[in-house]
Tab-separated table of C-alpha atoms in Angstrom:
chain	number	residue	atom	x	y	z
A	15	UNK	CA	-8.331	-7.996	20.263
A	16	UNK	CA	-6.993	-6.937	23.623
A	17	UNK	CA	-3.672	-5.906	21.744
A	18	UNK	CA	-5.814	-3.598	19.412
A	19	UNK	CA	-7.478	-1.818	22.009
A	20	UNK	CA	-4.642	-1.521	24.660
A	21	UNK	CA	-2.497	0.658	21.609
A	22	UNK	CA	-4.135	2.115	18.818
A	23	UNK	CA	-7.657	2.943	20.937
A	24	UNK	CA	-5.817	4.217	23.999
A	25	UNK	CA	-3.000	6.143	21.933
A	26	UNK	CA	-5.751	7.710	19.945
A	27	UNK	CA	-6.893	9.329	23.505
A	28	UNK	CA	-3.819	10.862	24.200
A	29	UNK	CA	-2.389	14.335	23.481
A	30	UNK	CA	-4.430	16.688	22.050
A	31	UNK	CA	-7.310	14.859	20.272
A	32	UNK	CA	-9.918	17.253	19.445
A	33	UNK	CA	-11.978	17.290	16.088
A	34	UNK	CA	-10.480	20.602	15.406
A	35	UNK	CA	-6.889	19.073	15.091
A	36	UNK	CA	-7.968	16.613	12.805
A	37	UNK	CA	-9.447	19.387	10.758
A	38	UNK	CA	-6.227	21.119	10.842
A	39	UNK	CA	-4.531	18.232	9.953
A	40	UNK	CA	-6.864	17.910	6.990
A	41	UNK	CA	-5.895	21.469	5.626
A	42	UNK	CA	-2.316	20.451	6.283
A	43	UNK	CA	-2.341	17.490	4.180
A	44	UNK	CA	-4.138	19.532	1.215
A	45	UNK	CA	-1.385	21.900	1.432
A	46	UNK	CA	1.383	19.039	1.383
A	47	UNK	CA	-0.280	17.364	-1.677
A	48	UNK	CA	0.117	20.498	-3.512
A	49	UNK	CA	3.554	21.200	-2.233
A	50	UNK	CA	4.844	17.797	-3.250
A	51	UNK	CA	3.136	17.999	-6.835
A	52	UNK	CA	5.198	21.140	-7.213
A	53	UNK	CA	8.116	19.984	-5.691
A	54	UNK	CA	8.079	17.062	-8.343
A	55	UNK	CA	7.354	18.818	-11.375
A	56	UNK	CA	10.086	20.984	-10.657
A	57	UNK	CA	12.124	18.181	-9.975
A	58	UNK	CA	11.427	16.319	-13.022
A	59	UNK	CA	12.125	19.237	-15.170
A	60	UNK	CA	15.492	19.755	-13.640
A	61	UNK	CA	16.459	15.939	-14.171
A	62	UNK	CA	15.005	16.279	-17.709
A	63	UNK	CA	17.748	19.003	-18.115
A	64	UNK	CA	20.724	16.780	-16.923
A	65	UNK	CA	19.809	14.023	-19.133
A	66	UNK	CA	22.813	13.483	-21.650
A	67	UNK	CA	21.051	13.017	-24.787
A	68	UNK	CA	17.246	13.177	-26.727
A	69	UNK	CA	17.276	9.499	-26.593
A	70	UNK	CA	17.340	9.025	-22.846
A	71	UNK	CA	14.959	11.971	-22.464
A	72	UNK	CA	12.543	9.996	-24.802
A	73	UNK	CA	12.816	7.093	-22.848
A	74	UNK	CA	12.166	8.973	-19.369
A	75	UNK	CA	8.974	10.112	-20.882
A	76	UNK	CA	7.917	7.218	-22.556
A	77	UNK	CA	7.290	5.249	-19.550
A	78	UNK	CA	5.230	7.170	-16.357
A	79	UNK	CA	8.329	8.143	-14.756
A	80	UNK	CA	7.417	11.869	-14.282
A	81	UNK	CA	3.993	10.772	-13.029
A	82	UNK	CA	6.109	8.078	-10.430
A	83	UNK	CA	8.598	10.857	-9.649
A	84	UNK	CA	5.992	13.301	-8.572
A	85	UNK	CA	3.788	10.695	-6.975
A	86	UNK	CA	6.559	9.752	-4.848
A	87	UNK	CA	7.147	13.597	-3.678
A	88	UNK	CA	3.343	13.799	-2.889
A	89	UNK	CA	3.450	10.535	-0.914
A	90	UNK	CA	6.824	11.749	0.984
A	91	UNK	CA	4.899	15.358	1.680
A	92	UNK	CA	1.927	13.276	3.155
A	93	UNK	CA	4.187	11.156	5.597
A	94	UNK	CA	6.074	14.282	6.970
A	95	UNK	CA	2.803	16.249	7.225
A	96	UNK	CA	0.972	13.360	9.151
A	97	UNK	CA	4.457	12.681	11.438
A	98	UNK	CA	4.283	16.434	12.078
A	99	UNK	CA	1.043	16.854	12.817
A	100	UNK	CA	1.475	13.928	15.434
A	101	UNK	CA	4.115	16.121	17.283
A	102	UNK	CA	3.207	19.451	16.897
A	103	UNK	CA	-0.654	19.512	16.763
A	104	UNK	CA	-1.820	16.528	18.470
A	105	UNK	CA	0.974	16.517	21.106
A	106	UNK	CA	2.030	12.661	20.907
A	107	UNK	CA	4.979	10.635	19.324
A	108	UNK	CA	4.629	10.386	15.749
A	109	UNK	CA	6.679	7.032	15.976
A	110	UNK	CA	3.549	5.573	17.624
A	111	UNK	CA	1.988	5.175	14.018
A	112	UNK	CA	5.126	3.009	13.257
A	113	UNK	CA	4.805	0.490	15.914
A	114	UNK	CA	4.066	0.161	19.633
A	115	UNK	CA	7.496	0.866	20.461
A	116	UNK	CA	8.298	3.251	17.562
A	117	UNK	CA	10.826	0.776	15.558
A	118	UNK	CA	10.079	-0.887	12.231
A	119	UNK	CA	12.041	-4.483	11.956
A	120	UNK	CA	13.634	-4.192	8.449
A	121	UNK	CA	14.025	-8.073	7.984
A	122	UNK	CA	10.615	-8.760	8.891
A	123	UNK	CA	9.521	-6.137	6.523
A	124	UNK	CA	11.873	-7.715	3.499
A	125	UNK	CA	10.309	-11.143	4.299
A	126	UNK	CA	6.685	-9.969	3.954
A	127	UNK	CA	7.707	-8.155	0.433
A	128	UNK	CA	8.852	-11.540	-0.479
A	129	UNK	CA	6.250	-13.890	0.867
A	130	UNK	CA	3.684	-11.859	-0.874
A	131	UNK	CA	5.621	-11.606	-4.055
A	132	UNK	CA	6.071	-15.179	-4.361
A	133	UNK	CA	2.093	-15.589	-3.648
A	134	UNK	CA	1.280	-13.187	-6.191
A	135	UNK	CA	3.383	-15.183	-8.859
A	136	UNK	CA	1.929	-18.598	-8.050
A	137	UNK	CA	-1.579	-17.162	-8.350
A	138	UNK	CA	-0.482	-15.692	-11.905
A	139	UNK	CA	0.682	-18.791	-12.751
A	140	UNK	CA	-2.633	-20.218	-11.895
A	141	UNK	CA	-4.531	-17.293	-13.875
A	142	UNK	CA	-2.439	-17.805	-16.850
A	143	UNK	CA	-3.044	-21.903	-16.943
A	144	UNK	CA	-6.837	-21.106	-16.960
A	145	UNK	CA	-6.479	-18.618	-19.642
A	146	UNK	CA	-2.872	-18.275	-21.324
A	147	UNK	CA	-4.396	-16.225	-24.181
A	148	UNK	CA	-4.733	-13.662	-21.866
A	149	UNK	CA	-1.013	-12.840	-20.974
A	150	UNK	CA	1.353	-11.545	-23.510
A	151	UNK	CA	5.206	-11.263	-22.700
A	152	UNK	CA	6.347	-7.741	-23.334
A	153	UNK	CA	10.096	-8.555	-23.967
A	154	UNK	CA	11.385	-5.083	-21.760
A	155	UNK	CA	14.434	-6.761	-19.847
A	156	UNK	CA	16.828	-4.016	-20.130
A	157	UNK	CA	14.196	-1.103	-19.281
A	158	UNK	CA	12.682	-3.342	-16.805
A	159	UNK	CA	16.160	-3.695	-15.006
A	160	UNK	CA	17.069	0.085	-15.496
A	161	UNK	CA	13.582	1.387	-13.735
A	162	UNK	CA	12.977	-1.511	-11.244
A	163	UNK	CA	14.979	-0.114	-8.189
A	164	UNK	CA	13.531	3.181	-8.734
A	165	UNK	CA	10.064	1.801	-8.919
A	166	UNK	CA	10.477	-0.643	-6.118
A	167	UNK	CA	11.665	2.483	-4.011
A	168	UNK	CA	8.657	4.473	-4.965
A	169	UNK	CA	6.344	1.316	-3.938
A	170	UNK	CA	7.985	1.502	-0.387
A	171	UNK	CA	7.372	4.895	-0.080
A	172	UNK	CA	3.679	4.643	-1.138
A	173	UNK	CA	3.244	1.898	0.813
A	174	UNK	CA	4.851	3.446	4.159
A	175	UNK	CA	3.156	6.898	3.811
A	176	UNK	CA	0.002	4.885	2.728
A	177	UNK	CA	-0.110	2.818	6.289
A	178	UNK	CA	0.607	5.902	8.394
A	179	UNK	CA	-1.997	7.846	6.795
A	180	UNK	CA	-4.268	4.771	7.453
A	181	UNK	CA	-3.471	4.777	10.838
A	182	UNK	CA	-3.774	8.489	11.349
A	183	UNK	CA	-7.190	7.936	10.114
A	184	UNK	CA	-8.162	4.961	12.299
A	185	UNK	CA	-6.874	6.826	15.349
A	186	UNK	CA	-9.266	9.493	14.590
A	187	UNK	CA	-12.069	7.676	13.512
A	188	UNK	CA	-11.609	5.292	16.724
A	189	UNK	CA	-12.762	8.300	18.791
A	190	UNK	CA	-16.352	7.474	16.981
A	191	UNK	CA	-16.039	4.079	16.188
A	192	UNK	CA	-14.404	2.556	19.539
A	193	UNK	CA	-15.030	-1.275	18.772
A	194	UNK	CA	-12.205	-2.636	16.684
A	195	UNK	CA	-13.856	-5.303	14.284
A	196	UNK	CA	-16.363	-1.860	13.661
A	197	UNK	CA	-13.894	0.301	13.166
A	198	UNK	CA	-11.534	-2.199	10.893
A	199	UNK	CA	-14.511	-2.928	9.127
A	200	UNK	CA	-15.877	0.112	8.434
A	201	UNK	CA	-12.935	1.585	6.903
A	202	UNK	CA	-12.383	-1.315	4.730
A	203	UNK	CA	-15.875	-1.081	3.494
A	204	UNK	CA	-15.784	2.490	2.797
A	205	UNK	CA	-12.182	2.585	1.056
A	206	UNK	CA	-13.998	-0.628	-0.975
A	207	UNK	CA	-16.684	1.460	-2.399
A	208	UNK	CA	-14.226	4.508	-3.243
A	209	UNK	CA	-11.918	1.963	-5.438
A	210	UNK	CA	-15.026	0.358	-6.887
A	211	UNK	CA	-16.591	3.560	-8.582
A	212	UNK	CA	-16.354	3.775	-11.843
A	213	UNK	CA	-15.413	-0.062	-12.588
A	214	UNK	CA	-16.735	-0.957	-15.628
A	215	UNK	CA	-16.133	-4.872	-15.497
A	216	UNK	CA	-17.641	-6.696	-12.436
A	217	UNK	CA	-17.725	-3.728	-9.841
A	218	UNK	CA	-19.352	-5.704	-7.089
A	219	UNK	CA	-15.776	-8.227	-7.422
A	220	UNK	CA	-13.609	-5.610	-7.547
A	221	UNK	CA	-15.331	-4.061	-4.294
A	222	UNK	CA	-15.137	-7.539	-2.580
A	223	UNK	CA	-11.314	-7.683	-3.329
A	224	UNK	CA	-10.788	-4.291	-1.799
A	225	UNK	CA	-12.873	-4.913	0.998
A	226	UNK	CA	-11.180	-8.196	1.787
A	227	UNK	CA	-7.690	-6.572	0.745
A	228	UNK	CA	-7.715	-3.532	3.169
A	229	UNK	CA	-9.584	-5.350	5.932
A	230	UNK	CA	-6.777	-7.600	6.091
A	231	UNK	CA	-3.449	-5.199	6.029
A	232	UNK	CA	-5.621	-3.116	8.998
A	233	UNK	CA	-6.222	-6.558	10.875
A	234	UNK	CA	-2.372	-6.979	10.628
A	235	UNK	CA	-1.655	-3.843	11.852
A	236	UNK	CA	-4.013	-3.948	15.005
A	237	UNK	CA	-2.908	-7.328	15.941
A	238	UNK	CA	1.082	-7.175	15.242
A	239	UNK	CA	0.504	-3.514	16.460
A	240	UNK	CA	3.203	-2.502	13.665
A	241	UNK	CA	2.968	-1.765	10.220
A	242	UNK	CA	5.934	-3.991	9.261
A	243	UNK	CA	3.888	-6.803	7.466
A	244	UNK	CA	1.145	-4.660	5.967
A	245	UNK	CA	4.147	-2.313	4.338
A	246	UNK	CA	5.861	-5.291	2.654
A	247	UNK	CA	2.535	-6.523	1.608
A	248	UNK	CA	1.511	-3.586	0.151
A	249	UNK	CA	4.905	-2.511	-1.424
A	250	UNK	CA	5.029	-6.206	-2.702
A	251	UNK	CA	1.483	-5.445	-4.382
A	252	UNK	CA	2.520	-2.353	-5.752
A	253	UNK	CA	5.535	-3.358	-7.560
A	254	UNK	CA	4.013	-6.574	-8.920
A	255	UNK	CA	1.181	-4.397	-10.228
A	256	UNK	CA	3.782	-1.958	-11.997
A	257	UNK	CA	6.507	-4.055	-13.174
A	258	UNK	CA	5.637	-7.606	-13.566
A	259	UNK	CA	2.039	-8.264	-14.827
A	260	UNK	CA	0.278	-4.824	-15.887
A	261	UNK	CA	-2.903	-3.912	-18.020
A	262	UNK	CA	-1.897	-3.938	-21.864
A	263	UNK	CA	-2.374	-0.265	-21.812
A	264	UNK	CA	-0.096	0.751	-19.614
A	265	UNK	CA	3.104	2.270	-20.837
A	266	UNK	CA	5.352	0.900	-17.325
A	267	UNK	CA	8.155	-1.198	-18.438
A	268	UNK	CA	6.758	-4.384	-17.195
A	269	UNK	CA	7.374	-7.737	-18.189
A	270	UNK	CA	4.051	-9.132	-18.807
A	271	UNK	CA	0.517	-7.384	-19.832
A	272	UNK	CA	-2.757	-8.904	-19.342
A	273	UNK	CA	-6.095	-8.537	-21.065
A	274	UNK	CA	-8.768	-8.359	-18.032
A	275	UNK	CA	-11.638	-9.158	-19.883
A	276	UNK	CA	-10.096	-12.618	-20.700
A	277	UNK	CA	-9.448	-13.583	-16.801
A	278	UNK	CA	-12.081	-14.606	-14.287
A	279	UNK	CA	-12.830	-12.467	-11.853
A	280	UNK	CA	-14.235	-14.894	-9.464
A	281	UNK	CA	-11.288	-16.936	-9.639
A	282	UNK	CA	-9.249	-13.752	-8.966
A	283	UNK	CA	-11.314	-13.159	-5.759
A	284	UNK	CA	-10.784	-16.908	-4.678
A	285	UNK	CA	-6.903	-16.543	-5.277
A	286	UNK	CA	-6.646	-13.226	-2.998
A	287	UNK	CA	-8.554	-14.863	-0.508
A	288	UNK	CA	-6.339	-17.874	-0.357
A	289	UNK	CA	-3.260	-15.385	-0.953
A	290	UNK	CA	-4.323	-13.814	2.299
A	291	UNK	CA	-4.900	-16.871	4.396
A	292	UNK	CA	-1.636	-18.074	3.125
A	293	UNK	CA	0.077	-14.836	4.240
A	294	UNK	CA	-1.626	-15.118	7.603
A	295	UNK	CA	-0.414	-18.544	8.345
A	296	UNK	CA	3.032	-18.098	6.987
A	297	UNK	CA	3.762	-15.785	9.635
A	298	UNK	CA	1.328	-17.103	12.278
A	299	UNK	CA	4.420	-19.122	13.845
A	300	UNK	CA	6.787	-16.333	14.010
A	301	UNK	CA	4.586	-13.909	15.849
A	302	UNK	CA	2.360	-14.491	19.349
A	303	UNK	CA	-0.137	-11.861	18.212
A	304	UNK	CA	-1.329	-13.446	15.258
A	305	UNK	CA	-1.498	-17.053	17.207
A	306	UNK	CA	-5.440	-16.391	17.761
A	307	UNK	CA	-7.457	-14.694	14.565
A	308	UNK	CA	-9.581	-12.982	16.824
């Protein structure tokens, strides 16, 4: 992984990379979370006051619009805090967290969204064939059309902020774990364990799903030396989970809901691995960085 070492690991050793600088940024991130929450709540209250009638207010409150609105501001605050920290605290280019040359190709990002979305749809069709009683049409076309642009924007914002945050964490962790494979594997295992904690149904399979998923998006970042493909993949995954197939208890205006208890976790894990492999080989021919897996 020559590109991994030349870009991320060497970039982490530029500027002010002392451990104390990362602690300062950690405190800044805590402040940014509280600030984003406060701004989001205030903005939600002001928006509610501008809605024309009680029905519109009720619709806004029935779906988790307030939660998503606040989440968007929180992630935006985290994004700004990390970019500011890179420039002012670490004294290195914040754009380096986006790509090796500081640019993002929007067309490639959009293609990643479409490809992953299509793969998710095919996987859902396979799961539906194996367990048709687990899925139910919710019939919320009007609400879906009304909220989709807003939620898609939130998903893109969350994906960008998440990948920038992960890249920042990787830079800090690389000062301790200098070997790329160990670094990616360690972060994937750590995030996978955090997500799997508290899972009542098949926690080990949930853990494996998250480890594979996180390892893959980190692998793409390192190999491509940019966050385009990973952001597109994560944003599409968020949007699909929010607006297409959701847990039956979700208040989101999605098109379908699913009873997780009736679906096969093992098959879901297998389909995830197939999706990741298909995504990789779709873009493999378009990038010289992906020509070799390792």
